[in-house]
Short mmCIF file of C-alpha atoms in Angstrom, two decimals:
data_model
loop_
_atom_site.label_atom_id
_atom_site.label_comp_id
_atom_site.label_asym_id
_atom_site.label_seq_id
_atom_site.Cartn_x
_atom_site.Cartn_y
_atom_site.Cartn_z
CA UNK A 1 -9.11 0.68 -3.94
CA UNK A 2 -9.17 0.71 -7.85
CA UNK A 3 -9.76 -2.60 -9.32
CA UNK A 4 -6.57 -1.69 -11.97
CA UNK A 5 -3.70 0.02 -10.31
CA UNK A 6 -0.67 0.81 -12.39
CA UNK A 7 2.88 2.00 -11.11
CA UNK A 8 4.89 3.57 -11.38
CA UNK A 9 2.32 7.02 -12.04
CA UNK A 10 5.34 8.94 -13.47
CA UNK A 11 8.75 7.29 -15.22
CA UNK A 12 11.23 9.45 -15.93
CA UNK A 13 14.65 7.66 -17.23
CA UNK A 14 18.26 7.96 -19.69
CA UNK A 15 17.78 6.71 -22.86
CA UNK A 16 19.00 3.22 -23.14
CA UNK A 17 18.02 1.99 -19.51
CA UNK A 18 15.83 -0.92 -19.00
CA UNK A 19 11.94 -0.02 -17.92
CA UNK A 20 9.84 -1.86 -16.34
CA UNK A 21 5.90 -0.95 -15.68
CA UNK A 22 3.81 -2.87 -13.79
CA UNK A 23 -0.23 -3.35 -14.08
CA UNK A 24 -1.68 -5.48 -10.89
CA UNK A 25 -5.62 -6.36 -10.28
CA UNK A 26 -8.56 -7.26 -8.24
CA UNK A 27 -10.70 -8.82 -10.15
CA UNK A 28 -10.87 -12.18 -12.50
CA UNK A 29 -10.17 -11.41 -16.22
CA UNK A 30 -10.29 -12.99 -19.51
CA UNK A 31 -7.48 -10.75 -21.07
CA UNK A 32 -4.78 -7.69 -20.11
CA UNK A 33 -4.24 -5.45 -22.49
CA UNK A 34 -1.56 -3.23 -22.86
CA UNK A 35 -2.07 0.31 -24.69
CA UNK A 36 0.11 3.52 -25.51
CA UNK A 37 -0.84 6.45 -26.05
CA UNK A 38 1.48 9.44 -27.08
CA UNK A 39 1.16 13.18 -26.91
CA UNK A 40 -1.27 14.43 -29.15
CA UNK A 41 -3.50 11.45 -28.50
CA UNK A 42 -3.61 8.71 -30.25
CA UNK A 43 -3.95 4.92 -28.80
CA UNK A 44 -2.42 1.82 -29.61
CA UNK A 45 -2.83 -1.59 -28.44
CA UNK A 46 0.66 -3.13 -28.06
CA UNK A 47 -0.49 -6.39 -26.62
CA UNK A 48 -3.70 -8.64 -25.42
CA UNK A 49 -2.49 -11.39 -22.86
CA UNK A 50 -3.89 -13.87 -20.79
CA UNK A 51 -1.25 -15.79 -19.91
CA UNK A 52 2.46 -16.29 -20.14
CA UNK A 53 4.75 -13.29 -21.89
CA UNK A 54 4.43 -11.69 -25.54
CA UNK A 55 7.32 -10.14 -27.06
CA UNK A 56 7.07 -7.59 -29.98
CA UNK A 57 10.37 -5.66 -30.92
CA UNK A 58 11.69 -3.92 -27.54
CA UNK A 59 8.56 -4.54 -25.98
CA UNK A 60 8.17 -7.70 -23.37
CA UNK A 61 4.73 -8.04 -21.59
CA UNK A 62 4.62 -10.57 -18.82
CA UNK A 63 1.57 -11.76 -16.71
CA UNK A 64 1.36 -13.97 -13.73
CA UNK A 65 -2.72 -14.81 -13.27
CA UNK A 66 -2.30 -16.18 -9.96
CA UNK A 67 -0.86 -12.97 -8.26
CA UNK A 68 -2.93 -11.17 -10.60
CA UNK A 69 -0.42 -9.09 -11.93
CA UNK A 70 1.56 -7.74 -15.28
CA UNK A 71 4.35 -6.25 -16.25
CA UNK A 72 5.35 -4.16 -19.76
CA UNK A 73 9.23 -3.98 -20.24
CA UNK A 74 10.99 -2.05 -22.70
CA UNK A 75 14.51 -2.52 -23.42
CA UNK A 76 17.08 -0.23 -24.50
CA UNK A 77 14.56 2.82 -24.03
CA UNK A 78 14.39 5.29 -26.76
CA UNK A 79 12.80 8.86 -26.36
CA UNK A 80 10.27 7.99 -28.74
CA UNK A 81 8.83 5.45 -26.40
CA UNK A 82 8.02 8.28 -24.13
CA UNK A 83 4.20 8.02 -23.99
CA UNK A 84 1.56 7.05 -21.45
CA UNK A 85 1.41 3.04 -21.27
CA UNK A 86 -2.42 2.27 -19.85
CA UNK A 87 -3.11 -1.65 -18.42
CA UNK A 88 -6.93 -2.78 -19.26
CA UNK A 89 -8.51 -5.64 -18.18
CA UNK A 90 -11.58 -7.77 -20.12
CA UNK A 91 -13.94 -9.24 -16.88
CA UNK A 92 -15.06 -12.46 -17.14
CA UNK A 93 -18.70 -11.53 -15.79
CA UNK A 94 -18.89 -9.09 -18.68
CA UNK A 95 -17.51 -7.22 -21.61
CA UNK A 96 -16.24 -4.05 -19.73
CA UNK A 97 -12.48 -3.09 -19.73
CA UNK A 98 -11.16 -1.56 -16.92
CA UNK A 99 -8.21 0.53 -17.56
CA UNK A 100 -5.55 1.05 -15.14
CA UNK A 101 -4.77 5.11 -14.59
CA UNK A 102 -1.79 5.09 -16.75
CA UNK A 103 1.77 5.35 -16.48
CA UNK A 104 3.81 8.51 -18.12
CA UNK A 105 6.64 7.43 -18.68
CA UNK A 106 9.33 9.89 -20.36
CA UNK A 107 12.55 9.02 -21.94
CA UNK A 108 15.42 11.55 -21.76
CA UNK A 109 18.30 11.51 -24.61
CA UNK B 1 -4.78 -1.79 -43.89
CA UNK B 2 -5.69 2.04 -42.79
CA UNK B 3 -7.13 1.58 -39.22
CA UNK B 4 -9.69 2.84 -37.67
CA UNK B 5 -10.67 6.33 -39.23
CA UNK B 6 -12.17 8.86 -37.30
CA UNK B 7 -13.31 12.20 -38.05
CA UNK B 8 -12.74 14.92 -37.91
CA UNK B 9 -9.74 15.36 -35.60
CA UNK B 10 -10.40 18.69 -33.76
CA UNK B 11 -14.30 19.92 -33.60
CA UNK B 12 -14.26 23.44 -32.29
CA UNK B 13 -18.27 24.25 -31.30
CA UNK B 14 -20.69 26.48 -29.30
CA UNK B 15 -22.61 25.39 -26.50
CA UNK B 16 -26.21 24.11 -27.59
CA UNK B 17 -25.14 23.25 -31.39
CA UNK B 18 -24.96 19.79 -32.30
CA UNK B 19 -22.23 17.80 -32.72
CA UNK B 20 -21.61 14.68 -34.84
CA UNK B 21 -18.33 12.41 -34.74
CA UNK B 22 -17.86 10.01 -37.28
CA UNK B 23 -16.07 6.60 -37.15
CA UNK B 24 -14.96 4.12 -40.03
CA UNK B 25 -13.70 0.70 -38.32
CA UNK B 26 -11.37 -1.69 -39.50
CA UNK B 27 -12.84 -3.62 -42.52
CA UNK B 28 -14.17 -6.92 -40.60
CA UNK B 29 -14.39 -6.20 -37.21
CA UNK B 30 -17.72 -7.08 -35.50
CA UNK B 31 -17.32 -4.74 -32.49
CA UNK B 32 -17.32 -1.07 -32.46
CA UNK B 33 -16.68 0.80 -29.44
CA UNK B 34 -16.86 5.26 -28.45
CA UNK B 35 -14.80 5.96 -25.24
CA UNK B 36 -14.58 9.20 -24.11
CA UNK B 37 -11.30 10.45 -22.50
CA UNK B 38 -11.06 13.45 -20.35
CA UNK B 39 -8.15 14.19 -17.77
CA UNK B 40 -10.91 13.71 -15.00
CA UNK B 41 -11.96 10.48 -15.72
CA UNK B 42 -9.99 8.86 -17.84
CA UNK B 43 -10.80 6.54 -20.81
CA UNK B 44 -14.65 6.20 -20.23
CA UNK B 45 -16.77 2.98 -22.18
CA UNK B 46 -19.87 5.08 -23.91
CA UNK B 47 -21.47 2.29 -26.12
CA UNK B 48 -20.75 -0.79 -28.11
CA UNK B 49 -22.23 -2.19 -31.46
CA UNK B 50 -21.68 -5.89 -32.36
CA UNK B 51 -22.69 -6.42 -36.03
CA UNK B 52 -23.81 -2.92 -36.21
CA UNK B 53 -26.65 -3.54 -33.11
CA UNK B 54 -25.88 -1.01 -30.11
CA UNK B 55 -25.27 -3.70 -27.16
CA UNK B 56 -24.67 -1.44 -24.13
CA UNK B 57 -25.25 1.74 -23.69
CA UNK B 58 -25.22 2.48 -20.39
CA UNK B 59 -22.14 4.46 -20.72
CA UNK B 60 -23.90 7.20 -22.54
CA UNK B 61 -24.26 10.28 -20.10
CA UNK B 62 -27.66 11.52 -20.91
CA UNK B 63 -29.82 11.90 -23.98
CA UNK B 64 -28.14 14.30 -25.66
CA UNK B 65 -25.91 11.55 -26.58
CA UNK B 66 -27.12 8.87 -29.17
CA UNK B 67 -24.47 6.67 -31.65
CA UNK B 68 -25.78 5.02 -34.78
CA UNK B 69 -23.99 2.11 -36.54
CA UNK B 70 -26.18 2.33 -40.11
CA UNK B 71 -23.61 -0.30 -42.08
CA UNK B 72 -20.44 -2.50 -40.94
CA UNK B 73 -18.11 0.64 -41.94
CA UNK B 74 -19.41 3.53 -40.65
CA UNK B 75 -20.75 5.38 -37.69
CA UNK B 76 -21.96 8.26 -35.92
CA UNK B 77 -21.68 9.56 -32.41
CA UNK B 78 -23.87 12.67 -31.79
CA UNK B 79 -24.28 15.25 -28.92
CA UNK B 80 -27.15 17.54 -29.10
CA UNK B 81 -27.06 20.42 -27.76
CA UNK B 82 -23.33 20.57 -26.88
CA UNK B 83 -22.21 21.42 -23.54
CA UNK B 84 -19.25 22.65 -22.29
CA UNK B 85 -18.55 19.55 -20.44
CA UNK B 86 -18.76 17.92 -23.08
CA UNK B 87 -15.72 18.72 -24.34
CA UNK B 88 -13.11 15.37 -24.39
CA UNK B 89 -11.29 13.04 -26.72
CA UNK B 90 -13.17 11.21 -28.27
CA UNK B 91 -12.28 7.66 -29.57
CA UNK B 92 -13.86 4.91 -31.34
CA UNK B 93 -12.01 1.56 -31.56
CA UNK B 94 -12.92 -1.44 -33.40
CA UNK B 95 -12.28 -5.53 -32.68
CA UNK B 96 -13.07 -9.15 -34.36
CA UNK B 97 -13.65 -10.45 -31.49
CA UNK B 98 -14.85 -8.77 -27.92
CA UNK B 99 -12.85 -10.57 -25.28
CA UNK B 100 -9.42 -12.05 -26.58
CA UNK B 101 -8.69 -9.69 -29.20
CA UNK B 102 -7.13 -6.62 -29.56
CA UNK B 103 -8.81 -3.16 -29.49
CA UNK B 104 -7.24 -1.06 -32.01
CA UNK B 105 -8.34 2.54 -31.47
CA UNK B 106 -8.99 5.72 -34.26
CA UNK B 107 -6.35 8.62 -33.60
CA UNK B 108 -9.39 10.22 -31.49
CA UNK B 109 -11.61 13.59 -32.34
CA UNK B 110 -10.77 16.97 -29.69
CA UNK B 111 -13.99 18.20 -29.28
CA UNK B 112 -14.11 21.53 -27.64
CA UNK B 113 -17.01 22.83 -26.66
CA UNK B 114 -17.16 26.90 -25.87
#
């Protein structure tokens, strides 16, 4: 069993509905982070939590430390938010991230 | 602010030739990380620098892979020889601070290795 495990793998959805991606773990971490990447490759770190919710334009991350578990919402979906969305987590034995597998998600118009 | 700056974007090389990525990271940052990303593995942790001194690098495959951090702003990754195996994304990201802050990554070089 991975120690990260996102789901859905693949998100395929209208633009305009209301997505929801969620990031759950094994382990006991310092931080979550959330990170998109988009085709052609580049990676960007939309939010670091370790507790409570963080809300940055569309975007709403959530995480619940007891039942070890996160979710990234984005509302009023756009098809430029079709990317992969990876979940990381910092240990707090040591400084590794573990990243989730990803989640494509794609947005149609 | 103009991010972590990686270069070049797409290396194109021949098995056995050597191969250096460079990295420029966010003016201030104290940690410096390479990943590696293939469609195998994933996003895979090579080695880390905090205050340009390599911390970990366990990550690194073998010894055809070294990474040099020479100043805060600047630094290498190097495969040599190249292998076809080799060939990945390649990212560096840089952070103030290792566990509660944000990573924020270089747009990554394609390294192809024929």
């Amino acid at each position: 069993k991975n120690e990260v495990e996102q789901s859905p793998q693949n998100l395929t959805a209208q633009e305009g509905e209301f997505i929801t991606i969620n990031c759950s773990y094994s382990v006991g971490i310092s931080a979550l982070h959330w990170l998109q990447q988009h085709p052609g490759g580049g990676i960007v770190s939309l939010f670091m939590l370790s507790s409570g919710k963080k809300k940055h334009g569309r975007l709403i991350a959530t995480i619940n430390i007891q039942e070890k578990h996160s979710s990234l919402h984005i509302t009023a979906s756009h098809p430029r938010d079709s990317a992969v969305y990876i979940c990381a987590v910092s240990l707090h034995s040591n400084y590794q991230l573990i990243w989730g597998a990803g989640t494509k998600l794609i947005i149609k118009p | 602010d103009a991010g972590v700056i990686q270069s070049p974007r797409h290396e194109v090389t021949e098995m056995g030739q050597e191969v250096t990525l460079r990295c420029k990271p966010i003016s201030g940052h104290d940690y410096l990380f390479w990943y590696r990303q293939t469609m195998m593995r994933g996003l895979e942790l090579l080695i880390y620098f905090n205050n340009n001194v390599p911390i970990d690098d366990s990550g690194m495959p073998e010894d055809r892979f070294s990474a040099k951090m020479p100043n805060a702003s600047f630094s290498t990754l190097k495969i040599q020889p190249s292998e076809p195996r080799d060939s990945a994304v390649y990212f560096c990201a840089s952070s103030s601070l290792f566990f509660n802050s944000p990573l924020h990554f270089g747009n990554g070089t394609r390294l192809t290795v024929t």
